[in-house]
Short mmCIF file of C-alpha atoms and ligand atoms in Angstrom, two decimals:
data_model
loop_
_atom_site.label_atom_id
_atom_site.label_comp_id
_atom_site.label_asym_id
_atom_site.label_seq_id
_atom_site.Cartn_x
_atom_site.Cartn_y
_atom_site.Cartn_z
CA MET A 1 143.94 146.71 213.17
CA LYS A 2 145.75 149.15 210.64
CA PHE A 3 147.97 147.93 208.13
CA ILE A 4 151.33 149.31 207.06
CA VAL A 5 152.08 149.58 203.67
CA ASP A 6 155.55 149.09 202.30
CA GLN A 7 156.58 152.16 201.21
CA GLN A 8 157.77 150.90 197.36
CA VAL A 9 154.01 150.41 196.87
CA GLU A 10 153.14 153.45 198.36
CA ASP A 11 155.39 155.42 195.50
CA ILE A 12 153.70 153.38 192.50
CA GLU A 13 150.37 154.45 191.00
CA MET A 14 147.60 152.10 189.98
CA PRO A 15 148.37 150.86 186.64
CA GLU A 16 146.00 153.28 184.49
CA ASN A 17 143.99 150.80 182.96
CA LEU A 18 142.81 149.33 186.48
CA LYS A 19 142.60 153.12 187.16
CA LEU A 20 140.19 153.57 183.96
CA ASN A 21 138.57 150.16 184.81
CA THR A 22 137.53 151.86 188.09
CA PHE A 23 136.47 155.52 187.33
CA LEU A 24 134.16 154.16 184.43
CA LYS A 25 132.70 151.77 187.20
CA GLU A 26 132.06 154.70 189.18
CA PHE A 27 130.65 157.04 186.55
CA HIS A 28 128.25 154.28 185.39
CA SER A 29 126.84 153.58 188.95
CA THR A 30 126.39 157.69 189.45
CA CYS A 31 125.24 158.70 186.57
CA PRO A 32 121.75 159.83 186.58
CA HIS A 33 120.90 160.38 183.19
CA PRO A 34 118.80 157.00 181.71
CA GLU A 35 121.31 156.93 178.79
CA CYS A 36 124.07 156.26 180.99
CA SER A 37 122.72 152.79 181.49
CA PHE A 38 123.77 151.91 177.83
CA GLY A 39 127.71 151.98 178.99
CA TYR A 40 129.80 153.41 176.29
CA TYR A 41 131.91 152.68 173.49
CA GLY A 42 135.03 151.15 174.28
CA PHE A 43 138.24 152.61 172.91
CA ALA A 44 140.09 152.30 176.03
CA PHE A 45 140.70 148.38 176.53
CA GLY A 46 143.48 146.68 174.93
CA GLN A 47 142.17 143.49 174.49
CA SER A 48 141.22 140.89 171.38
CA PRO A 49 137.63 140.26 170.53
CA PHE A 50 138.35 136.94 169.20
CA PRO A 51 137.74 133.79 170.83
CA VAL A 52 140.80 131.44 171.69
CA PRO A 53 141.22 128.91 168.87
CA LYS A 54 139.31 126.13 169.61
CA LEU A 55 142.57 123.85 169.13
CA ILE A 56 143.85 125.71 172.29
CA GLN A 57 139.98 124.78 174.37
CA GLU A 58 139.97 121.22 173.55
CA ALA A 59 144.29 121.07 174.65
CA LEU A 60 143.27 122.69 177.40
CA ILE A 61 140.05 120.61 178.95
CA LYS A 62 142.44 117.64 177.57
CA ASN A 63 144.40 117.90 180.20
CA ALA A 64 142.97 119.24 182.98
CA ASP A 65 143.89 116.95 184.69
CA LYS A 66 147.39 117.75 185.02
CA GLY A 67 148.12 118.27 188.74
CA ALA A 68 152.08 118.34 188.81
CA TYR A 69 153.97 121.58 189.24
CA ALA A 70 155.71 121.82 185.40
CA PRO A 71 159.14 122.86 185.39
CA VAL A 72 160.49 126.56 186.23
CA SER A 73 161.59 127.34 182.78
CA GLY A 74 158.44 125.45 181.28
CA ILE A 75 157.67 121.95 180.21
CA PRO A 76 159.80 120.92 177.10
CA GLU A 77 157.24 120.14 174.47
CA LEU A 78 155.92 123.83 175.01
CA ARG A 79 159.87 125.28 174.40
CA ASN A 80 160.45 123.03 171.37
CA ALA A 81 157.15 123.94 169.92
CA ILE A 82 157.82 127.92 170.45
CA SER A 83 161.20 126.99 168.94
CA LYS A 84 159.24 125.79 165.68
CA TYR A 85 156.88 128.68 166.21
CA ASN A 86 159.74 131.38 165.85
CA LYS A 87 161.53 129.17 162.90
CA HIS A 88 158.51 129.12 160.98
CA TYR A 89 156.84 132.77 161.53
CA PHE A 90 160.07 134.54 162.27
CA GLY A 91 163.03 132.48 161.05
CA MET A 92 165.04 132.52 163.60
CA ASP A 93 166.89 129.75 164.83
CA ILE A 94 166.21 129.36 168.55
CA ALA A 95 167.40 126.30 171.08
CA SER A 96 164.71 125.70 172.98
CA GLU A 97 167.02 125.96 175.74
CA ARG A 98 166.87 129.72 175.10
CA ILE A 99 163.21 129.88 175.83
CA TYR A 100 161.86 130.70 179.02
CA VAL A 101 158.03 130.26 179.98
CA GLY A 102 156.00 132.92 182.49
CA PRO A 103 153.20 133.93 183.80
CA GLY A 104 152.53 136.77 180.73
CA THR A 105 155.00 138.79 179.31
CA LYS A 106 154.15 141.90 181.79
CA GLU A 107 155.85 139.40 184.41
CA LEU A 108 158.99 138.36 182.19
CA ILE A 109 159.42 141.94 181.31
CA PHE A 110 159.21 142.65 185.53
CA ASN A 111 161.78 139.90 185.83
CA LEU A 112 164.22 140.75 183.13
CA LEU A 113 163.94 144.19 185.17
CA GLU A 114 164.88 142.75 188.52
CA ILE A 115 167.78 140.76 186.86
CA LEU A 116 169.44 142.84 184.63
CA HIS A 117 171.61 145.76 186.16
CA GLY A 118 171.34 149.49 184.57
CA THR A 119 169.39 152.40 183.76
CA VAL A 120 166.60 152.16 181.25
CA ILE A 121 165.47 153.85 178.22
CA LEU A 122 162.15 154.00 177.48
CA PRO A 123 160.80 155.46 174.25
CA THR A 124 157.60 157.73 174.43
CA PRO A 125 154.90 157.14 173.80
CA ALA A 126 154.68 154.04 175.24
CA TRP A 127 152.65 151.04 176.83
CA LEU A 128 151.34 151.87 179.98
CA GLY A 129 152.91 148.89 181.89
CA TYR A 130 156.53 149.30 181.18
CA LEU A 131 156.58 152.35 183.88
CA PRO A 132 155.35 151.48 186.85
CA GLN A 133 157.96 148.49 186.84
CA ILE A 134 161.05 150.37 186.48
CA ARG A 135 159.37 152.47 189.35
CA PHE A 136 158.49 149.68 191.59
CA LEU A 137 162.53 148.49 191.25
CA LYS A 138 163.62 151.49 191.72
CA LYS A 139 165.64 151.86 188.88
CA ASN A 140 167.45 154.64 186.71
CA TYR A 141 165.25 155.67 183.85
CA HIS A 142 165.32 157.98 181.18
CA MET A 143 162.44 158.89 178.45
CA LEU A 144 163.39 159.14 175.06
CA PRO A 145 160.89 160.94 173.51
CA THR A 146 160.33 159.59 169.46
CA ARG A 147 160.16 162.24 166.97
CA ALA A 148 156.94 163.81 164.67
CA ASN A 149 157.07 159.85 163.20
CA LYS A 150 156.64 158.42 166.42
CA LYS A 151 159.82 156.11 166.07
CA ILE A 152 162.77 156.35 167.68
CA SER A 153 165.71 158.15 165.92
CA PRO A 154 168.96 156.47 166.18
CA ASN A 155 170.52 159.49 166.43
CA ASP A 156 168.50 160.43 169.67
CA LEU A 157 169.44 157.16 171.14
CA ARG A 158 173.32 157.75 170.72
CA LYS A 159 172.87 161.13 172.03
CA LEU A 160 171.02 159.99 175.31
CA GLU A 161 173.22 157.12 175.64
CA LEU A 162 176.07 159.25 175.48
CA ARG A 163 174.62 161.37 178.80
CA LEU A 164 174.42 157.85 180.82
CA GLN A 165 177.02 157.01 183.43
CA ASP A 166 175.67 153.82 183.82
CA ARG A 167 177.72 150.29 183.18
CA GLN A 168 174.94 149.00 181.50
CA LYS A 169 171.74 150.69 179.62
CA ILE A 170 168.82 149.07 178.70
CA LEU A 171 166.34 149.93 175.61
CA ILE A 172 162.60 148.95 175.61
CA LEU A 173 161.81 148.22 172.01
CA ASN A 174 158.40 147.85 171.36
CA ASN A 175 157.44 146.74 167.91
CA PRO A 176 155.06 146.55 166.40
CA ASN A 177 153.69 149.17 169.05
CA ASN A 178 151.29 150.02 171.42
CA PRO A 179 149.85 152.68 171.60
CA THR A 180 151.18 154.00 167.70
CA GLY A 181 150.09 150.67 165.71
CA LEU A 182 153.37 151.28 163.85
CA LEU A 183 156.08 148.88 162.44
CA TYR A 184 159.64 149.02 162.35
CA ASP A 185 161.16 147.88 159.47
CA ARG A 186 164.07 146.11 158.65
CA LEU A 187 166.58 149.07 157.80
CA GLU A 188 165.28 150.65 160.80
CA LEU A 189 165.95 148.73 163.73
CA GLU A 190 169.21 147.82 161.63
CA GLU A 191 170.20 151.39 162.35
CA ILE A 192 168.86 151.29 166.03
CA ALA A 193 170.85 148.09 166.47
CA ASP A 194 173.95 149.70 165.35
CA VAL A 195 173.79 152.28 167.59
CA CYS A 196 173.27 149.38 170.45
CA ARG A 197 175.96 147.51 168.90
CA GLU A 198 178.59 150.51 169.41
CA GLN A 199 177.15 151.59 172.73
CA ASN A 200 176.40 148.37 174.20
CA ILE A 201 173.01 148.53 175.10
CA THR A 202 170.76 145.76 176.04
CA VAL A 203 167.37 145.28 174.13
CA ILE A 204 163.98 144.28 175.56
CA SER A 205 162.44 143.78 172.71
CA ASP A 206 158.59 143.17 173.44
CA GLU A 207 156.90 141.73 170.13
CA ILE A 208 153.27 140.22 171.67
CA TYR A 209 151.88 142.26 168.33
CA ALA A 210 154.15 140.45 166.17
CA GLN A 211 151.39 138.24 164.48
CA THR A 212 149.22 141.16 163.93
CA THR A 213 151.18 142.83 161.30
CA TYR A 214 148.68 143.36 158.79
CA ASP A 215 151.49 142.32 155.81
CA PHE A 216 152.90 140.01 157.61
CA SER A 217 155.82 139.63 155.21
CA LYS A 218 157.01 142.86 156.82
CA PHE A 219 157.70 141.66 160.17
CA VAL A 220 160.70 141.51 161.51
CA SER A 221 162.01 140.50 165.38
CA MET A 222 164.89 142.60 166.59
CA GLY A 223 166.50 139.06 168.14
CA LYS A 224 166.92 138.66 164.12
CA ILE A 225 169.06 141.99 163.83
CA TYR A 226 170.54 142.07 167.20
CA PRO A 227 170.29 138.63 168.41
CA GLU A 228 173.84 139.03 170.59
CA GLY A 229 171.73 141.61 172.56
CA THR A 230 168.13 140.98 172.45
CA PHE A 231 165.67 139.65 175.39
CA VAL A 232 162.73 139.19 173.28
CA THR A 233 159.31 138.59 174.69
CA ASN A 234 156.41 137.39 173.04
CA GLY A 235 153.26 135.10 174.18
CA LEU A 236 149.57 134.27 173.44
CA SER A 237 147.75 137.19 174.85
CA LYS A 238 147.40 139.13 171.26
CA SER A 239 147.89 136.62 168.60
CA HIS A 240 145.37 133.97 169.97
CA ALA A 241 143.21 135.87 172.46
CA ALA A 242 144.15 134.21 175.17
CA GLY A 243 145.38 137.65 177.94
CA GLY A 244 143.60 135.91 180.52
CA TYR A 245 145.67 132.52 180.00
CA ARG A 246 148.43 134.27 181.26
CA LEU A 247 151.28 132.60 179.07
CA GLY A 248 154.16 134.13 177.58
CA TYR A 249 157.88 133.68 176.71
CA VAL A 250 161.17 135.09 176.44
CA ILE A 251 163.88 134.40 173.93
CA PHE A 252 167.22 134.90 175.77
CA PRO A 253 170.10 136.47 173.77
CA GLN A 254 172.46 133.91 172.03
CA TYR A 255 175.51 134.01 174.27
CA ALA A 256 173.84 134.77 177.55
CA ILE A 257 174.63 131.96 179.18
CA ASP A 258 175.76 133.04 182.46
CA LEU A 259 172.77 134.99 183.05
CA LYS A 260 170.34 131.82 182.65
CA GLU A 261 170.65 130.26 186.04
CA GLN A 262 170.11 133.92 187.67
CA PHE A 263 166.90 134.23 185.88
CA LYS A 264 165.96 130.62 186.73
CA LYS A 265 166.46 131.89 190.31
CA ILE A 266 163.89 134.43 189.62
CA LEU A 267 161.53 132.85 188.48
CA ALA A 268 161.60 130.00 190.72
CA THR A 269 161.68 132.49 193.73
CA GLU A 270 158.53 134.64 191.70
CA PHE A 271 156.14 132.08 190.44
CA THR A 272 158.14 128.46 190.42
CA ALA A 273 156.03 127.91 186.94
CA VAL A 274 153.00 128.67 184.91
CA SER A 275 150.16 126.40 185.18
CA THR A 276 150.57 122.92 183.71
CA PRO A 277 147.23 122.61 182.14
CA ILE A 278 147.61 125.64 180.55
CA GLN A 279 151.25 124.99 178.82
CA HIS A 280 149.76 122.60 177.67
CA ALA A 281 147.43 124.02 175.92
CA ALA A 282 150.08 126.67 174.89
CA ILE A 283 151.88 123.46 172.69
CA ALA A 284 148.63 123.85 170.68
CA GLY A 285 148.51 127.36 170.03
CA PHE A 286 152.32 127.57 169.11
CA GLU A 287 152.42 123.98 167.17
CA ILE A 288 152.23 124.92 163.16
CA SER A 289 148.96 123.89 162.10
CA LYS A 290 146.97 125.31 159.01
CA GLU A 291 143.74 126.21 161.84
CA ILE A 292 146.42 128.35 163.92
CA ASP A 293 147.39 129.86 160.75
CA ASP A 294 144.06 130.73 159.08
CA TYR A 295 143.07 132.01 162.32
CA PHE A 296 145.77 134.17 162.38
CA ASP A 297 145.34 135.33 158.93
CA VAL A 298 141.37 136.06 159.48
CA THR A 299 141.86 137.80 162.75
CA ARG A 300 144.88 139.66 161.24
CA ASN A 301 142.96 140.88 158.38
CA ILE A 302 139.67 141.91 160.43
CA HIS A 303 142.13 144.50 162.62
CA HIS A 304 143.41 145.42 159.36
CA ILE A 305 140.28 146.71 157.94
CA MET A 306 138.81 148.31 161.47
CA GLY A 307 142.50 150.21 161.57
CA GLU A 308 141.87 151.76 158.32
CA TYR A 309 138.36 152.78 159.06
CA THR A 310 139.50 154.24 162.17
CA TYR A 311 142.66 156.03 161.23
CA HIS A 312 140.35 157.29 157.66
CA ALA A 313 136.99 158.63 160.66
CA LEU A 314 139.80 159.96 162.65
CA SER A 315 142.30 161.71 160.07
CA SER A 316 138.88 163.12 158.80
CA ILE A 317 138.68 165.88 161.52
CA GLU A 318 140.26 168.98 160.51
CA GLY A 319 143.52 169.02 163.05
CA VAL A 320 143.74 165.79 164.04
CA LYS A 321 146.22 164.20 163.35
CA ALA A 322 146.40 159.78 163.84
CA THR A 323 149.10 157.36 163.20
CA LYS A 324 148.54 154.95 160.12
CA PRO A 325 148.54 151.48 161.74
CA ASP A 326 150.64 148.67 160.28
CA ALA A 327 149.84 146.26 163.41
CA THR A 328 147.80 146.03 166.27
CA PHE A 329 144.70 146.95 167.24
CA TYR A 330 145.48 150.83 168.35
CA LEU A 331 146.28 154.05 166.80
CA LEU A 332 147.62 157.10 168.58
CA ALA A 333 145.42 160.14 167.84
CA ASP A 334 146.65 163.90 168.28
CA PHE A 335 144.08 166.26 169.55
CA ASN A 336 146.93 168.87 170.23
CA SER A 337 145.33 171.44 167.98
CA PHE A 338 142.76 171.87 169.37
CA ALA A 339 144.85 172.18 172.69
CA SER A 340 143.16 176.29 173.42
CA ASP A 341 139.87 175.19 172.69
CA LEU A 342 140.44 172.38 175.24
CA GLN A 343 141.71 174.79 178.07
CA LYS A 344 138.93 177.29 177.11
CA ALA A 345 136.36 174.52 178.27
CA LYS A 346 138.89 173.95 181.63
CA ILE A 347 139.60 170.79 179.99
CA ALA A 348 143.61 171.24 180.68
CA THR A 349 145.10 167.52 181.40
CA SER A 350 144.81 164.53 178.75
CA GLN A 351 143.45 163.08 182.22
CA LYS A 352 140.42 165.46 181.70
CA LEU A 353 139.79 164.89 178.42
CA SER A 354 139.46 161.40 179.27
CA GLU A 355 137.04 162.34 181.69
CA SER A 356 135.37 164.86 179.78
CA LEU A 357 134.86 162.28 177.03
CA ILE A 358 133.28 159.56 179.07
CA LEU A 359 130.55 161.85 180.69
CA HIS A 360 127.35 162.34 179.23
CA PRO A 361 126.38 162.70 176.27
CA TYR A 362 129.43 161.79 174.38
CA HIS A 363 130.04 157.79 176.56
CA THR A 364 133.64 156.93 175.20
CA ALA A 365 136.28 155.48 176.72
CA ILE A 366 139.63 156.01 175.45
CA VAL A 367 143.10 156.48 176.97
CA GLY A 368 144.77 159.80 177.42
CA GLY A 369 148.45 161.16 176.79
CA ASP A 370 149.98 160.79 180.52
CA SER A 371 148.90 157.12 180.28
CA LEU A 372 150.80 157.01 177.35
CA VAL A 373 154.14 157.99 179.77
CA LEU A 374 153.08 161.79 177.60
CA GLU A 375 153.30 164.79 179.16
CA ARG A 376 150.23 165.64 181.20
CA ASN A 377 148.93 168.20 179.32
CA ASP A 378 149.75 166.53 175.87
CA PHE A 379 146.49 166.03 174.05
CA SER A 380 147.13 162.91 172.26
CA ALA A 381 145.21 159.75 173.24
CA ARG A 382 145.01 156.22 172.15
CA ILE A 383 142.40 154.25 170.23
CA ALA A 384 141.60 150.80 170.50
CA TYR A 385 139.29 149.37 167.89
CA VAL A 386 138.04 146.39 169.33
CA ASP A 387 134.11 147.50 170.85
CA TYR A 388 132.65 144.76 168.59
CA ASP A 389 131.47 140.91 168.73
CA GLY A 390 134.56 138.78 167.96
CA ALA A 391 133.05 135.43 167.59
CA LYS A 392 130.41 137.18 165.34
CA VAL A 393 132.51 139.11 163.05
CA TYR A 394 134.90 136.26 163.03
CA GLN A 395 132.19 134.18 161.41
CA ASN A 396 131.06 136.88 158.98
CA TYR A 397 134.35 137.59 157.87
CA LEU A 398 134.60 133.94 156.80
CA ASP A 399 131.39 134.14 154.89
CA ASN A 400 131.61 137.48 153.20
CA LYS A 401 134.84 138.63 152.62
CA PRO A 402 135.10 142.33 151.66
CA LYS A 403 137.03 142.53 148.59
CA SER A 404 136.67 146.34 147.36
CA SER A 405 137.40 149.50 149.79
CA SER A 406 133.87 150.25 150.10
CA GLU A 407 133.02 146.42 151.03
CA ARG A 408 135.51 147.00 153.55
CA ILE A 409 133.92 150.42 154.83
CA GLU A 410 130.97 148.21 154.71
CA PHE A 411 132.31 145.58 156.49
CA VAL A 412 132.99 147.93 159.46
CA LYS A 413 129.53 149.51 159.81
CA ASN A 414 127.76 145.94 159.55
CA ASN A 415 129.74 144.81 162.07
CA ALA A 416 131.41 147.34 164.47
CA PRO A 417 128.43 149.90 164.24
CA ARG A 418 129.73 150.56 168.05
CA VAL A 419 133.43 151.32 166.86
CA VAL A 420 131.48 153.58 163.64
CA ALA A 421 128.88 155.25 166.50
CA GLY A 422 131.86 155.90 169.03
CA ILE A 423 133.86 157.70 166.55
CA GLU A 424 131.18 159.69 165.80
CA MET A 425 130.75 161.36 168.79
CA ILE A 426 134.41 161.85 169.10
CA ILE A 427 134.04 164.15 165.84
CA LYS A 428 130.88 165.39 167.86
CA PHE A 429 132.76 166.61 170.73
CA PHE A 430 135.52 168.22 168.93
CA GLU A 431 133.12 170.41 166.82
CA ASN A 432 131.30 171.18 169.66
CA ILE A 433 134.93 172.05 171.60
CA ARG A 434 135.35 173.94 169.04
CA LYS A 435 132.07 175.70 169.66
CA TYR A 436 131.46 175.53 173.30
CA THR A 437 133.01 175.63 176.87
CA LEU A 438 132.71 172.52 178.68
CA HIS A 439 129.48 173.68 180.86
CA ASP A 440 128.07 174.10 177.24
CA LEU A 441 129.10 171.12 176.32
CA GLN A 442 127.45 169.33 179.03
CA ILE A 443 124.45 171.02 179.01
CA GLN A 444 123.06 170.99 174.99
CA LYS A 445 124.30 167.16 175.16
CA SER A 446 121.45 165.09 173.87
CA SER A 447 120.22 167.97 171.58
CA SER A 448 123.36 167.37 169.38
CA VAL A 449 124.11 163.84 170.14
CA THR A 450 122.29 160.81 171.34
CA PRO A 451 123.77 157.31 171.44
CA SER A 452 122.00 154.65 169.87
C1 PLP B 501 152.85 146.17 174.63
C2 PLP B 501 152.29 145.08 175.20
N1 PLP B 501 153.48 144.11 175.91
C3 PLP B 501 152.98 143.55 176.63
C4 PLP B 501 151.40 143.35 177.29
C5 PLP B 501 151.28 142.41 178.02
O1 PLP B 501 151.21 140.88 177.76
P1 PLP B 501 150.73 139.85 178.62
O2 PLP B 501 149.17 139.03 178.42
O3 PLP B 501 151.49 139.05 177.94
O4 PLP B 501 151.52 139.96 179.95
C6 PLP B 501 151.01 144.16 176.65
C7 PLP B 501 149.21 144.05 176.88
O5 PLP B 501 148.72 144.83 177.12
C8 PLP B 501 151.15 144.69 175.83
O6 PLP B 501 150.11 145.94 174.85
#
C-alpha cells in the first residue's frame, strides 16, 4: 500500500539534530577502520550531562499512581510553584493564571506561533528548532542577521520592521543564546524593548538557558523589561537536566486576557495536558530549596569551567574567532578565515565541513552553520562542551572545587578528557587543512592523529 504524505510535511526538512543523529549512526556502522568503533567526540548534541536532581526523581516515583488527566493549563500546585520560582530567581511577579504548562518549550513555542498571527523575525544564527516550525506553519518570516558581536542590533530591527507590511510582527529572542552562549544585558534588552514598544512588536523570549548563566546576577528576563509584549518560555530541560521529562511553561504578557482562552483551546486540541506524574515531579524542581539551589550553582560553575577552556583552546587556533560564552554549554566558532583552504580541499559548505570532521581520523561531531540558519557556505559551527560523565564530574567538583585558573584547566583535563581530545582533533584538522587537500586529509590520517 502506498501512503500519500501531506504536502505540508513534504515541505519541511528533518530537524538537523535528528538528521545528524542518523548520519552519525550510519557513518559508524559503515566505517571500516577498527578505530571507528571508538565512536566520536561529541560536540554536536545540546543536552545537559548531569543527573536529574534527586528531589525530582523521588517526586516522580511518589506520584506514579496519578493516572487522571490534568487540567489543560497545568495543575494549580505546579503553576503556583512556577510563579514563586519566577519571583525568587527572576524577580518577576507573575500571577499563576498567566502560566501555561506544556510538553516542553519547543511545543509551546510552536503553539504560540500557531495562535499569533503575523510575520516572524528570526535573528541569526539561531537554534535549529525554530525554522522548521515557522515553515511548517507557512508563516511569513524574515531573518535578522546579527552583527560581528552576534547580538541583535536595535537599529537593524527597526529598519527591518519598517519594511514589513503585516499587522503584527513577532520577534524570537533567545536569551541566553543557543548557539553563541551569549547573554543580553539589561541595557541591550531595554534598547530592543524600546524598538518593540515603538513598533508594536510581540516578543517570544526563549529563556530555557536562564539558570545556566555563569554569573547569575547578570541574567534579566525580557518579561521584566517588556512585560506587556513578551511571552517568556522556560522549563526543566536545561536547568534541571530533564529534557526527557518534556515539561516547559510559558508566561503570558501582562494583559493578554483575550488570548488565554484561544491558547487553552490549542493546547486542549493538541495534547490535552502534560503527563500528571511529570507535573508533580516538576513541582519539586521549581519549589525553592537548598538542594535545587546548590544543584544550579554546581552545574552552572561546571559549564562555566568547560566553556572557558573550550573558548581559550579554540581561540588559540590562528584565525578562529569564538564567542566567549556567558551562559549555556555552547559557543559559536567561526572558521571562515579558512574558507579558501577549505574550498581547495573540496569543502564548500558547512554541511561538508561537519561531514569531513566526523570522518576517520578526526571522529569529531559538530553542528555546522546551515543548521544554525546561516548561509550554507558560512563556516561557523556550534560547539557543545558537554561530552563527559556528568554524575562523576558533579561529585568531583564537590570533592575538590578548582579555585585558580590553572586548577580549572586541570579540572577539565581530568574530568573531560574527551572534550580536551576533541578540541585537539579540531586543531589538527585545521592545521592539516592549511597543508593538504581533503584527499590528503583522509590518506595521512592516523599517522598524525590517533583517537585515544
Ligand atoms: C534555544 C532552545 N530552545 C528550546 C529548546 C527546547 O527545549 P524543550 O526541551 O523545553 O522543548 C532547546 C533545546 O535544545 C533550545 O536549545
